[in-house]
PDB file of C-alpha atoms and ligand atoms in Angstrom:
ATOM      1  CA  MET A   1      -7.772 -26.432   6.002  1.00 80.00           C
ATOM      2  CA  ALA A   2      -5.543 -23.908   4.205  1.00 91.00           C
ATOM      3  CA  THR A   3      -2.703 -21.816   6.482  1.00 93.00           C
ATOM      4  CA  TYR A   4      -2.859 -18.144   6.369  1.00 96.00           C
ATOM      5  CA  ILE A   5      -0.004 -16.529   8.223  1.00 97.00           C
ATOM      6  CA  VAL A   6       0.034 -12.709   8.786  1.00 98.00           C
ATOM      7  CA  LEU A   7       3.441 -11.117   9.157  1.00 98.00           C
ATOM      8  CA  LEU A   8       2.693  -7.987  11.335  1.00 98.00           C
ATOM      9  CA  GLY A   9       5.654  -5.356  12.115  1.00 98.00           C
ATOM     10  CA  SER A  10       7.006  -1.958  11.481  1.00 97.00           C
ATOM     11  CA  PRO A  11       8.314  -1.012   8.146  1.00 97.00           C
ATOM     12  CA  GLY A  12      11.814  -2.511   8.093  1.00 96.00           C
ATOM     13  CA  ALA A  13      11.188  -5.421  10.675  1.00 98.00           C
ATOM     14  CA  GLY A  14      12.296  -8.023   8.180  1.00 97.00           C
ATOM     15  CA  LYS A  15       8.423  -9.240   6.992  1.00 97.00           C
ATOM     16  CA  GLY A  16       9.633  -9.437   3.432  1.00 95.00           C
ATOM     17  CA  THR A  17      12.977 -10.885   4.218  1.00 95.00           C
ATOM     18  CA  GLN A  18      11.217 -13.661   6.658  1.00 97.00           C
ATOM     19  CA  ALA A  19       8.549 -14.322   4.035  1.00 96.00           C
ATOM     20  CA  ASP A  20      11.103 -15.034   1.352  1.00 93.00           C
ATOM     21  CA  ILE A  21      12.630 -17.503   3.360  1.00 94.00           C
ATOM     22  CA  LEU A  22       9.484 -19.060   4.770  1.00 95.00           C
ATOM     23  CA  ILE A  23       7.653 -19.590   1.588  1.00 94.00           C
ATOM     24  CA  GLU A  24      10.676 -21.977   0.701  1.00 92.00           C
ATOM     25  CA  GLN A  25      10.229 -23.682   4.000  1.00 90.00           C
ATOM     26  CA  THR A  26       6.434 -24.147   3.619  1.00 92.00           C
ATOM     27  CA  GLY A  27       5.467 -23.913   0.034  1.00 93.00           C
ATOM     28  CA  LEU A  28       2.853 -21.259   0.854  1.00 96.00           C
ATOM     29  CA  ALA A  29       2.177 -18.539  -1.638  1.00 97.00           C
ATOM     30  CA  HIS A  30       3.714 -14.976  -0.622  1.00 96.00           C
ATOM     31  CA  ILE A  31       1.112 -11.865  -0.759  1.00 97.00           C
ATOM     32  CA  SER A  32       2.822  -8.743  -0.191  1.00 97.00           C
ATOM     33  CA  SER A  33       0.685  -5.745  -0.989  1.00 98.00           C
ATOM     34  CA  GLY A  34       3.606  -3.337  -1.207  1.00 96.00           C
ATOM     35  CA  ASP A  35       4.996  -5.729  -4.123  1.00 95.00           C
ATOM     36  CA  LEU A  36       1.586  -5.941  -5.755  1.00 97.00           C
ATOM     37  CA  PHE A  37       1.477  -2.010  -5.729  1.00 97.00           C
ATOM     38  CA  ARG A  38       5.007  -1.855  -7.036  1.00 95.00           C
ATOM     39  CA  GLU A  39       4.170  -4.166  -9.805  1.00 94.00           C
ATOM     40  CA  HIS A  40       1.257  -1.944 -10.821  1.00 96.00           C
ATOM     41  CA  ILE A  41       3.460   1.103 -10.867  1.00 95.00           C
ATOM     42  CA  ARG A  42       5.879  -0.582 -12.891  1.00 93.00           C
ATOM     43  CA  SER A  43       2.933  -1.618 -15.262  1.00 96.00           C
ATOM     44  CA  LYS A  44       1.697   1.820 -15.198  1.00 96.00           C
ATOM     45  CA  THR A  45      -1.713   0.789 -14.441  1.00 97.00           C
ATOM     46  CA  GLU A  46      -4.453   3.279 -13.205  1.00 97.00           C
ATOM     47  CA  LEU A  47      -4.193   1.406  -9.824  1.00 97.00           C
ATOM     48  CA  GLY A  48      -0.135   1.992  -9.910  1.00 97.00           C
ATOM     49  CA  GLN A  49      -0.781   5.739 -10.469  1.00 97.00           C
ATOM     50  CA  LEU A  50      -3.217   6.061  -7.634  1.00 97.00           C
ATOM     51  CA  ALA A  51      -0.751   3.839  -5.501  1.00 97.00           C
ATOM     52  CA  ASP A  52       2.307   5.753  -6.107  1.00 97.00           C
ATOM     53  CA  SER A  53       0.561   9.341  -4.994  1.00 97.00           C
ATOM     54  CA  TYR A  54       0.255   7.716  -1.390  1.00 97.00           C
ATOM     55  CA  MET A  55       3.124   5.645  -1.232  1.00 97.00           C
ATOM     56  CA  SER A  56       5.702   8.134  -2.336  1.00 95.00           C
ATOM     57  CA  LYS A  57       4.766  10.189   0.467  1.00 95.00           C
ATOM     58  CA  GLY A  58       4.631   7.291   3.042  1.00 96.00           C
ATOM     59  CA  GLU A  59       0.862   7.135   3.420  1.00 97.00           C
ATOM     60  CA  LEU A  60      -1.034   4.406   3.175  1.00 98.00           C
ATOM     61  CA  VAL A  61      -3.203   3.534   0.087  1.00 98.00           C
ATOM     62  CA  PRO A  62      -6.951   3.714   0.690  1.00 98.00           C
ATOM     63  CA  ASP A  63      -8.694   0.722   2.174  1.00 98.00           C
ATOM     64  CA  ASP A  64     -10.828  -0.109  -0.668  1.00 98.00           C
ATOM     65  CA  VAL A  65      -8.663  -0.421  -3.282  1.00 97.00           C
ATOM     66  CA  THR A  66      -6.253  -2.137  -1.420  1.00 98.00           C
ATOM     67  CA  ILE A  67      -8.765  -5.010  -0.177  1.00 98.00           C
ATOM     68  CA  ALA A  68      -9.892  -5.382  -3.701  1.00 97.00           C
ATOM     69  CA  MET A  69      -6.461  -5.897  -4.888  1.00 98.00           C
ATOM     70  CA  VAL A  70      -5.847  -8.652  -2.171  1.00 98.00           C
ATOM     71  CA  LYS A  71      -8.942 -10.351  -2.823  1.00 97.00           C
ATOM     72  CA  GLU A  72      -8.079 -10.755  -6.506  1.00 96.00           C
ATOM     73  CA  ARG A  73      -4.894 -12.147  -5.542  1.00 97.00           C
ATOM     74  CA  ILE A  74      -5.784 -14.490  -2.729  1.00 96.00           C
ATOM     75  CA  SER A  75      -8.442 -16.263  -4.876  1.00 94.00           C
ATOM     76  CA  MET A  76      -5.501 -17.347  -7.277  1.00 95.00           C
ATOM     77  CA  PRO A  77      -4.996 -21.181  -7.708  1.00 95.00           C
ATOM     78  CA  ASP A  78      -1.260 -20.789  -5.773  1.00 95.00           C
ATOM     79  CA  CYS A  79      -2.955 -19.651  -2.686  1.00 95.00           C
ATOM     80  CA  GLU A  80      -5.345 -22.778  -2.286  1.00 93.00           C
ATOM     81  CA  ARG A  81      -2.953 -24.443   0.510  1.00 94.00           C
ATOM     82  CA  GLY A  82      -2.785 -20.997   2.207  1.00 96.00           C
ATOM     83  CA  ALA A  83      -0.446 -17.786   2.186  1.00 97.00           C
ATOM     84  CA  ILE A  84       2.029 -15.566   4.256  1.00 97.00           C
ATOM     85  CA  LEU A  85       0.434 -11.953   4.033  1.00 98.00           C
ATOM     86  CA  ASP A  86       3.282  -9.509   4.363  1.00 97.00           C
ATOM     87  CA  GLY A  87       1.758  -5.887   4.749  1.00 97.00           C
ATOM     88  CA  PHE A  88      -1.603  -6.686   4.751  1.00 98.00           C
ATOM     89  CA  PRO A  89      -3.732  -6.372   6.532  1.00 98.00           C
ATOM     90  CA  ARG A  90      -2.507  -2.838   7.948  1.00 98.00           C
ATOM     91  CA  THR A  91      -5.674  -1.310   9.250  1.00 98.00           C
ATOM     92  CA  PRO A  92      -8.766  -2.299  11.462  1.00 97.00           C
ATOM     93  CA  VAL A  93     -10.984  -2.116   8.103  1.00 98.00           C
ATOM     94  CA  GLN A  94      -8.247  -4.280   6.240  1.00 98.00           C
ATOM     95  CA  ALA A  95      -8.462  -6.884   9.196  1.00 98.00           C
ATOM     96  CA  ASP A  96     -12.169  -7.297   8.868  1.00 98.00           C
ATOM     97  CA  ALA A  97     -11.856  -7.522   5.525  1.00 98.00           C
ATOM     98  CA  ALA A  98      -9.226 -10.466   5.540  1.00 98.00           C
ATOM     99  CA  LYS A  99     -11.542 -12.400   7.962  1.00 97.00           C
ATOM    100  CA  ILE A 100     -14.495 -12.132   5.669  1.00 97.00           C
ATOM    101  CA  MET A 101     -12.410 -12.863   2.514  1.00 96.00           C
ATOM    102  CA  LEU A 102     -10.863 -15.942   4.166  1.00 96.00           C
ATOM    103  CA  ASN A 103     -14.000 -17.032   5.836  1.00 95.00           C
ATOM    104  CA  GLU A 104     -15.624 -17.161   2.115  1.00 94.00           C
ATOM    105  CA  LEU A 105     -12.963 -19.422   1.305  1.00 92.00           C
ATOM    106  CA  GLY A 106     -13.750 -21.470   4.203  1.00 93.00           C
ATOM    107  CA  SER A 107     -10.795 -20.750   6.262  1.00 94.00           C
ATOM    108  CA  ASP A 108      -9.169 -17.894   8.624  1.00 94.00           C
ATOM    109  CA  ILE A 109      -6.046 -16.499   9.811  1.00 95.00           C
ATOM    110  CA  THR A 110      -4.057 -19.099  11.463  1.00 93.00           C
ATOM    111  CA  VAL A 111      -1.332 -17.243  13.179  1.00 95.00           C
ATOM    112  CA  VAL A 112       0.174 -13.714  13.388  1.00 97.00           C
ATOM    113  CA  PRO A 113       3.816 -13.239  14.292  1.00 97.00           C
ATOM    114  CA  TYR A 114       4.561  -9.746  15.206  1.00 98.00           C
ATOM    115  CA  ILE A 115       8.182  -8.901  14.586  1.00 98.00           C
ATOM    116  CA  THR A 116       9.504  -6.345  16.871  1.00 97.00           C
ATOM    117  CA  VAL A 117      12.481  -4.128  16.356  1.00 97.00           C
ATOM    118  CA  PRO A 118      13.161  -0.565  17.919  1.00 94.00           C
ATOM    119  CA  ASP A 119      12.700   2.483  15.802  1.00 90.00           C
ATOM    120  CA  GLU A 120      15.911   3.547  15.555  1.00 88.00           C
ATOM    121  CA  ILE A 121      17.130   0.315  14.314  1.00 95.00           C
ATOM    122  CA  LEU A 122      14.431   0.551  11.726  1.00 95.00           C
ATOM    123  CA  ILE A 123      15.600   3.726   9.951  1.00 94.00           C
ATOM    124  CA  ALA A 124      19.170   2.335   9.689  1.00 94.00           C
ATOM    125  CA  ARG A 125      17.681  -0.877   7.807  1.00 95.00           C
ATOM    126  CA  LEU A 126      15.532   0.976   5.545  1.00 95.00           C
ATOM    127  CA  SER A 127      17.753   3.690   4.379  1.00 93.00           C
ATOM    128  CA  GLY A 128      20.373   0.922   3.739  1.00 94.00           C
ATOM    129  CA  ARG A 129      17.969  -1.543   1.983  1.00 95.00           C
ATOM    130  CA  TRP A 130      18.431  -2.804  -1.829  1.00 96.00           C
ATOM    131  CA  THR A 131      15.750  -4.366  -3.361  1.00 95.00           C
ATOM    132  CA  CYS A 132      15.792  -6.857  -6.632  1.00 94.00           C
ATOM    133  CA  ARG A 133      13.970  -5.516  -9.342  1.00 91.00           C
ATOM    134  CA  ALA A 134      12.817  -8.679 -11.005  1.00 90.00           C
ATOM    135  CA  SER A 135      11.501 -10.231  -7.745  1.00 88.00           C
ATOM    136  CA  GLY A 136      11.553  -7.901  -4.661  1.00 89.00           C
ATOM    137  CA  HIS A 137      14.232 -10.190  -2.686  1.00 91.00           C
ATOM    138  CA  VAL A 138      15.637  -7.816  -0.003  1.00 94.00           C
ATOM    139  CA  TYR A 139      19.232  -7.144   0.895  1.00 95.00           C
ATOM    140  CA  HIS A 140      21.078  -4.763   3.051  1.00 95.00           C
ATOM    141  CA  ASN A 141      24.453  -2.872   2.461  1.00 93.00           C
ATOM    142  CA  LEU A 142      25.895  -3.807   5.958  1.00 92.00           C
ATOM    143  CA  TYR A 143      23.539  -6.218   7.270  1.00 92.00           C
ATOM    144  CA  SER A 144      22.907  -8.545   4.419  1.00 93.00           C
ATOM    145  CA  PRO A 145      24.911  -7.524   1.557  1.00 96.00           C
ATOM    146  CA  PRO A 146      24.615  -9.317  -2.042  1.00 97.00           C
ATOM    147  CA  LEU A 147      27.806 -11.403  -3.144  1.00 97.00           C
ATOM    148  CA  LYS A 148      28.232  -9.084  -6.120  1.00 97.00           C
ATOM    149  CA  GLU A 149      27.234  -5.440  -5.348  1.00 95.00           C
ATOM    150  CA  GLY A 150      24.267  -4.314  -7.190  1.00 96.00           C
ATOM    151  CA  ILE A 151      23.100  -8.026  -8.348  1.00 97.00           C
ATOM    152  CA  CYS A 152      20.589 -10.112  -6.722  1.00 97.00           C
ATOM    153  CA  ASP A 153      22.027 -13.408  -5.725  1.00 96.00           C
ATOM    154  CA  ILE A 154      18.984 -15.213  -6.645  1.00 94.00           C
ATOM    155  CA  ASP A 155      17.989 -14.421  -9.842  1.00 94.00           C
ATOM    156  CA  GLY A 156      20.944 -12.417 -11.080  1.00 96.00           C
ATOM    157  CA  SER A 157      18.684  -9.239 -11.517  1.00 96.00           C
ATOM    158  CA  GLU A 158      19.510  -5.134 -11.025  1.00 97.00           C
ATOM    159  CA  LEU A 159      19.317  -4.228  -7.355  1.00 97.00           C
ATOM    160  CA  TYR A 160      17.827  -0.683  -6.508  1.00 96.00           C
ATOM    161  CA  GLN A 161      16.905   1.454  -3.487  1.00 95.00           C
ATOM    162  CA  ARG A 162      12.948   2.247  -3.273  1.00 93.00           C
ATOM    163  CA  ASP A 163      11.933   5.792  -3.489  1.00 91.00           C
ATOM    164  CA  ASP A 164      10.249   5.566   0.066  1.00 93.00           C
ATOM    165  CA  ASP A 165      13.425   4.394   1.628  1.00 93.00           C
ATOM    166  CA  THR A 166      14.944   7.683   2.250  1.00 93.00           C
ATOM    167  CA  VAL A 167      15.328   8.630   6.053  1.00 92.00           C
ATOM    168  CA  GLU A 168      12.427  11.348   5.746  1.00 94.00           C
ATOM    169  CA  THR A 169       9.851   9.197   4.137  1.00 94.00           C
ATOM    170  CA  ALA A 170      10.830   6.342   6.584  1.00 94.00           C
ATOM    171  CA  LYS A 171      10.066   8.501   9.770  1.00 94.00           C
ATOM    172  CA  LYS A 172       6.661   9.297   8.132  1.00 96.00           C
ATOM    173  CA  ARG A 173       5.944   5.395   7.500  1.00 96.00           C
ATOM    174  CA  LEU A 174       6.934   4.655  11.311  1.00 96.00           C
ATOM    175  CA  CYS A 175       4.320   7.500  12.185  1.00 97.00           C
ATOM    176  CA  VAL A 176       1.572   6.078   9.877  1.00 98.00           C
ATOM    177  CA  TYR A 177       2.357   2.586  11.104  1.00 97.00           C
ATOM    178  CA  ALA A 178       1.890   3.686  14.959  1.00 97.00           C
ATOM    179  CA  GLU A 179      -1.404   5.744  14.296  1.00 97.00           C
ATOM    180  CA  LYS A 180      -2.873   3.021  11.788  1.00 98.00           C
ATOM    181  CA  THR A 181      -1.401  -0.543  12.348  1.00 98.00           C
ATOM    182  CA  LEU A 182      -0.417  -0.579  15.842  1.00 97.00           C
ATOM    183  CA  PRO A 183      -4.200  -1.086  16.747  1.00 97.00           C
ATOM    184  CA  LEU A 184      -3.929  -4.675  15.259  1.00 98.00           C
ATOM    185  CA  ILE A 185      -1.762  -6.002  17.688  1.00 97.00           C
ATOM    186  CA  ASN A 186      -4.419  -5.733  20.251  1.00 97.00           C
ATOM    187  CA  TYR A 187      -7.313  -6.989  17.651  1.00 97.00           C
ATOM    188  CA  TYR A 188      -5.201 -10.221  17.122  1.00 97.00           C
ATOM    189  CA  ARG A 189      -4.064 -10.374  20.607  1.00 97.00           C
ATOM    190  CA  LYS A 190      -7.479 -10.740  21.754  1.00 97.00           C
ATOM    191  CA  GLN A 191      -8.293 -13.337  19.388  1.00 95.00           C
ATOM    192  CA  ASN A 192      -5.266 -15.295  20.604  1.00 95.00           C
ATOM    193  CA  ARG A 193      -3.561 -15.258  17.175  1.00 96.00           C
ATOM    194  CA  LEU A 194      -0.527 -13.088  18.126  1.00 97.00           C
ATOM    195  CA  VAL A 195       2.797 -14.357  18.812  1.00 97.00           C
ATOM    196  CA  GLU A 196       5.573 -11.897  19.376  1.00 97.00           C
ATOM    197  CA  ILE A 197       9.005 -12.467  17.641  1.00 98.00           C
ATOM    198  CA  GLN A 198      12.071 -10.706  18.606  1.00 98.00           C
ATOM    199  CA  GLY A 199      13.263  -9.027  15.147  1.00 98.00           C
ATOM    200  CA  ASN A 200      16.364  -7.405  16.487  1.00 97.00           C
ATOM    201  CA  GLN A 201      18.566 -10.743  16.077  1.00 97.00           C
ATOM    202  CA  PRO A 202      20.430 -12.167  13.217  1.00 96.00           C
ATOM    203  CA  ILE A 203      18.226 -13.078  10.281  1.00 96.00           C
ATOM    204  CA  ASP A 204      18.747 -16.793  10.758  1.00 96.00           C
ATOM    205  CA  LYS A 205      17.822 -16.620  14.518  1.00 97.00           C
ATOM    206  CA  VAL A 206      14.591 -14.666  13.456  1.00 98.00           C
ATOM    207  CA  THR A 207      13.377 -17.564  10.927  1.00 97.00           C
ATOM    208  CA  GLU A 208      14.377 -20.149  13.812  1.00 96.00           C
ATOM    209  CA  ASP A 209      11.826 -18.267  16.302  1.00 96.00           C
ATOM    210  CA  LEU A 210       9.190 -18.083  13.606  1.00 96.00           C
ATOM    211  CA  LEU A 211       9.490 -21.800  12.523  1.00 95.00           C
ATOM    212  CA  VAL A 212       8.975 -22.429  16.283  1.00 94.00           C
ATOM    213  CA  ALA A 213       5.687 -20.181  16.662  1.00 92.00           C
ATOM    214  CA  LEU A 214       4.540 -21.728  13.440  1.00 89.00           C
ATOM    215  CA  ASP A 215       5.122 -25.122  14.781  1.00 82.00           C
ATOM    216  CA  ILE A 216       7.305 -26.078  11.520  1.00 67.00           C
ATOM    217  CA  LYS A 217      10.649 -28.263  11.687  1.00 55.00           C
ATOM    218  CA  GLU A 218      13.330 -27.261   9.789  1.00 52.00           C
TER     219      GLU A 218
HETATM  220  P1  AP5 B   1       5.682  -2.328   2.176  1.00 94.59           P
HETATM  221  O1  AP5 B   1       6.195  -2.905   0.785  1.00 94.59           O
HETATM  222  O2  AP5 B   1       4.570  -3.330   2.483  1.00 94.59           O
HETATM  223  O3  AP5 B   1       6.431  -1.560   3.013  1.00 94.59           O
HETATM  224  P2  AP5 B   1       6.529  -2.005   4.529  1.00 94.59           P
HETATM  225  O4  AP5 B   1       5.696  -2.512   5.432  1.00 94.59           O
HETATM  226  O5  AP5 B   1       6.837  -0.546   5.038  1.00 94.59           O
HETATM  227  O6  AP5 B   1       7.486  -2.736   5.015  1.00 94.59           O
HETATM  228  P3  AP5 B   1       9.042  -2.907   4.386  1.00 94.59           P
HETATM  229  O7  AP5 B   1       8.774  -3.527   2.945  1.00 94.59           O
HETATM  230  O8  AP5 B   1       9.640  -1.480   4.266  1.00 94.59           O
HETATM  231  O9  AP5 B   1       9.682  -3.764   5.279  1.00 94.59           O
HETATM  232  P4  AP5 B   1       9.876  -5.334   5.868  1.00 94.59           P
HETATM  233  O10 AP5 B   1       9.323  -5.520   7.114  1.00 94.59           O
HETATM  234  O11 AP5 B   1       9.458  -6.054   4.623  1.00 94.59           O
HETATM  235  O12 AP5 B   1      11.633  -5.266   5.782  1.00 94.59           O
HETATM  236  P5  AP5 B   1      12.316  -6.074   4.847  1.00 94.59           P
HETATM  237  O13 AP5 B   1      12.455  -7.376   5.178  1.00 94.59           O
HETATM  238  O14 AP5 B   1      12.563  -5.440   3.415  1.00 94.59           O
HETATM  239  O15 AP5 B   1       4.674  -1.094   1.628  1.00 94.59           O
HETATM  240  C1  AP5 B   1       5.039   0.094   1.180  1.00 94.59           C
HETATM  241  C2  AP5 B   1       3.878   1.208   1.025  1.00 94.59           C
HETATM  242  O16 AP5 B   1       2.952   0.541   0.270  1.00 94.59           O
HETATM  243  C3  AP5 B   1       3.229   1.650   2.207  1.00 94.59           C
HETATM  244  O17 AP5 B   1       4.045   2.688   2.686  1.00 94.59           O
HETATM  245  C4  AP5 B   1       1.798   2.020   1.478  1.00 94.59           C
HETATM  246  O18 AP5 B   1       2.150   3.009   0.878  1.00 94.59           O
HETATM  247  C5  AP5 B   1       1.504   0.839   0.553  1.00 94.59           C
HETATM  248  N1  AP5 B   1       0.860  -0.283   1.069  1.00 94.59           N
HETATM  249  C6  AP5 B   1       1.356  -1.424   1.481  1.00 94.59           C
HETATM  250  N2  AP5 B   1       0.570  -2.333   1.975  1.00 94.59           N
HETATM  251  C7  AP5 B   1      -0.361  -1.635   2.171  1.00 94.59           C
HETATM  252  C8  AP5 B   1      -1.858  -1.847   2.770  1.00 94.59           C
HETATM  253  N3  AP5 B   1      -2.049  -2.990   3.042  1.00 94.59           N
HETATM  254  N4  AP5 B   1      -2.804  -0.905   2.937  1.00 94.59           N
HETATM  255  C9  AP5 B   1      -2.310   0.399   2.393  1.00 94.59           C
HETATM  256  N5  AP5 B   1      -1.094   0.816   1.906  1.00 94.59           N
HETATM  257  C10 AP5 B   1      -0.309  -0.214   1.599  1.00 94.59           C
HETATM  258  O19 AP5 B   1      13.994  -5.520   5.611  1.00 94.59           O
HETATM  259  C11 AP5 B   1      14.422  -4.290   5.645  1.00 94.59           C
HETATM  260  C12 AP5 B   1      15.879  -3.963   5.781  1.00 94.59           C
HETATM  261  O20 AP5 B   1      16.562  -4.845   6.932  1.00 94.59           O
HETATM  262  C13 AP5 B   1      16.379  -4.856   4.382  1.00 94.59           C
HETATM  263  O21 AP5 B   1      17.845  -4.318   4.132  1.00 94.59           O
HETATM  264  C14 AP5 B   1      16.867  -6.402   5.178  1.00 94.59           C
HETATM  265  O22 AP5 B   1      18.008  -6.932   4.624  1.00 94.59           O
HETATM  266  C15 AP5 B   1      17.145  -5.993   6.661  1.00 94.59           C
HETATM  267  N6  AP5 B   1      16.879  -7.114   7.513  1.00 94.59           N
HETATM  268  C16 AP5 B   1      15.921  -7.713   7.563  1.00 94.59           C
HETATM  269  N7  AP5 B   1      15.864  -8.470   8.788  1.00 94.59           N
HETATM  270  C17 AP5 B   1      17.121  -8.133   9.257  1.00 94.59           C
HETATM  271  C18 AP5 B   1      17.513  -8.701  10.612  1.00 94.59           C
HETATM  272  N8  AP5 B   1      17.130  -9.690  11.203  1.00 94.59           N
HETATM  273  N9  AP5 B   1      18.941  -8.122  11.068  1.00 94.59           N
HETATM  274  C19 AP5 B   1      19.516  -6.973  10.208  1.00 94.59           C
HETATM  275  N10 AP5 B   1      18.929  -6.626   8.879  1.00 94.59           N
HETATM  276  C20 AP5 B   1      17.898  -7.154   8.428  1.00 94.59           C
END
């Protein structure tokens, strides 16, 4: 059976950072709903225009369009062995939809690592984040700076600051997370799929804990 891992955690908890590392270690596909929306915004699609009107305010994009977009992505051939879901599901409605779409593929969610980090640290992480324009690789001006300022170590593309990484929008995203996404903690705990990971540690230590939780040897 394919392996589907849901990375849960607040904005800035390190889901994208860890997903980039885990796909190298596992060969699984990476599905980031935020990256998919940003790609639509860059390509100026109708969906991108709609998503931007929510993302710029720190609100969630409506469930129906989000679910349809992820369903299309998960049916692609590179997801046949499984995928790391980063930023999806984010509401109970999306969690139910994720279960249905994976069941239709003859699979289910394998494990849900929940990366926890205190709120005051999250704001500092988000407001200091730099993202690579080509592939979304993430850096931080203090905690994980690139070798050359403004340039991605991995693909040499330009680094930029996301529009929703201002202190004000980051605070709004944390409120939306508490209201809409926190119920998923109990949702997956009740299913015995949740594994708590301490995210306020150096990046490589968080990876180490994740690999143990996923039962993967380095
Ligand atoms: P999305 O792109 O998913 O953003 P998010 O969930 O807010 O998560 P982030 O990307 O901000 O954080 P992360 O946990 O990936 O942290 P990262 O690794 O980058 O969503 C954006 C928007 O799109 C949403 O607000 C919503 O509007 C919309 N959207 C997306 N999915 C949706 C859905 N399913 N439904 C509806 N709407 C949706 O790390 C952050 C920083 O910290 C980096 O600078 C990094 O270098 C640094 N860092 C990481 N780990 C560590 C560490 N251990 N120590 C020190 N620094 C670290």
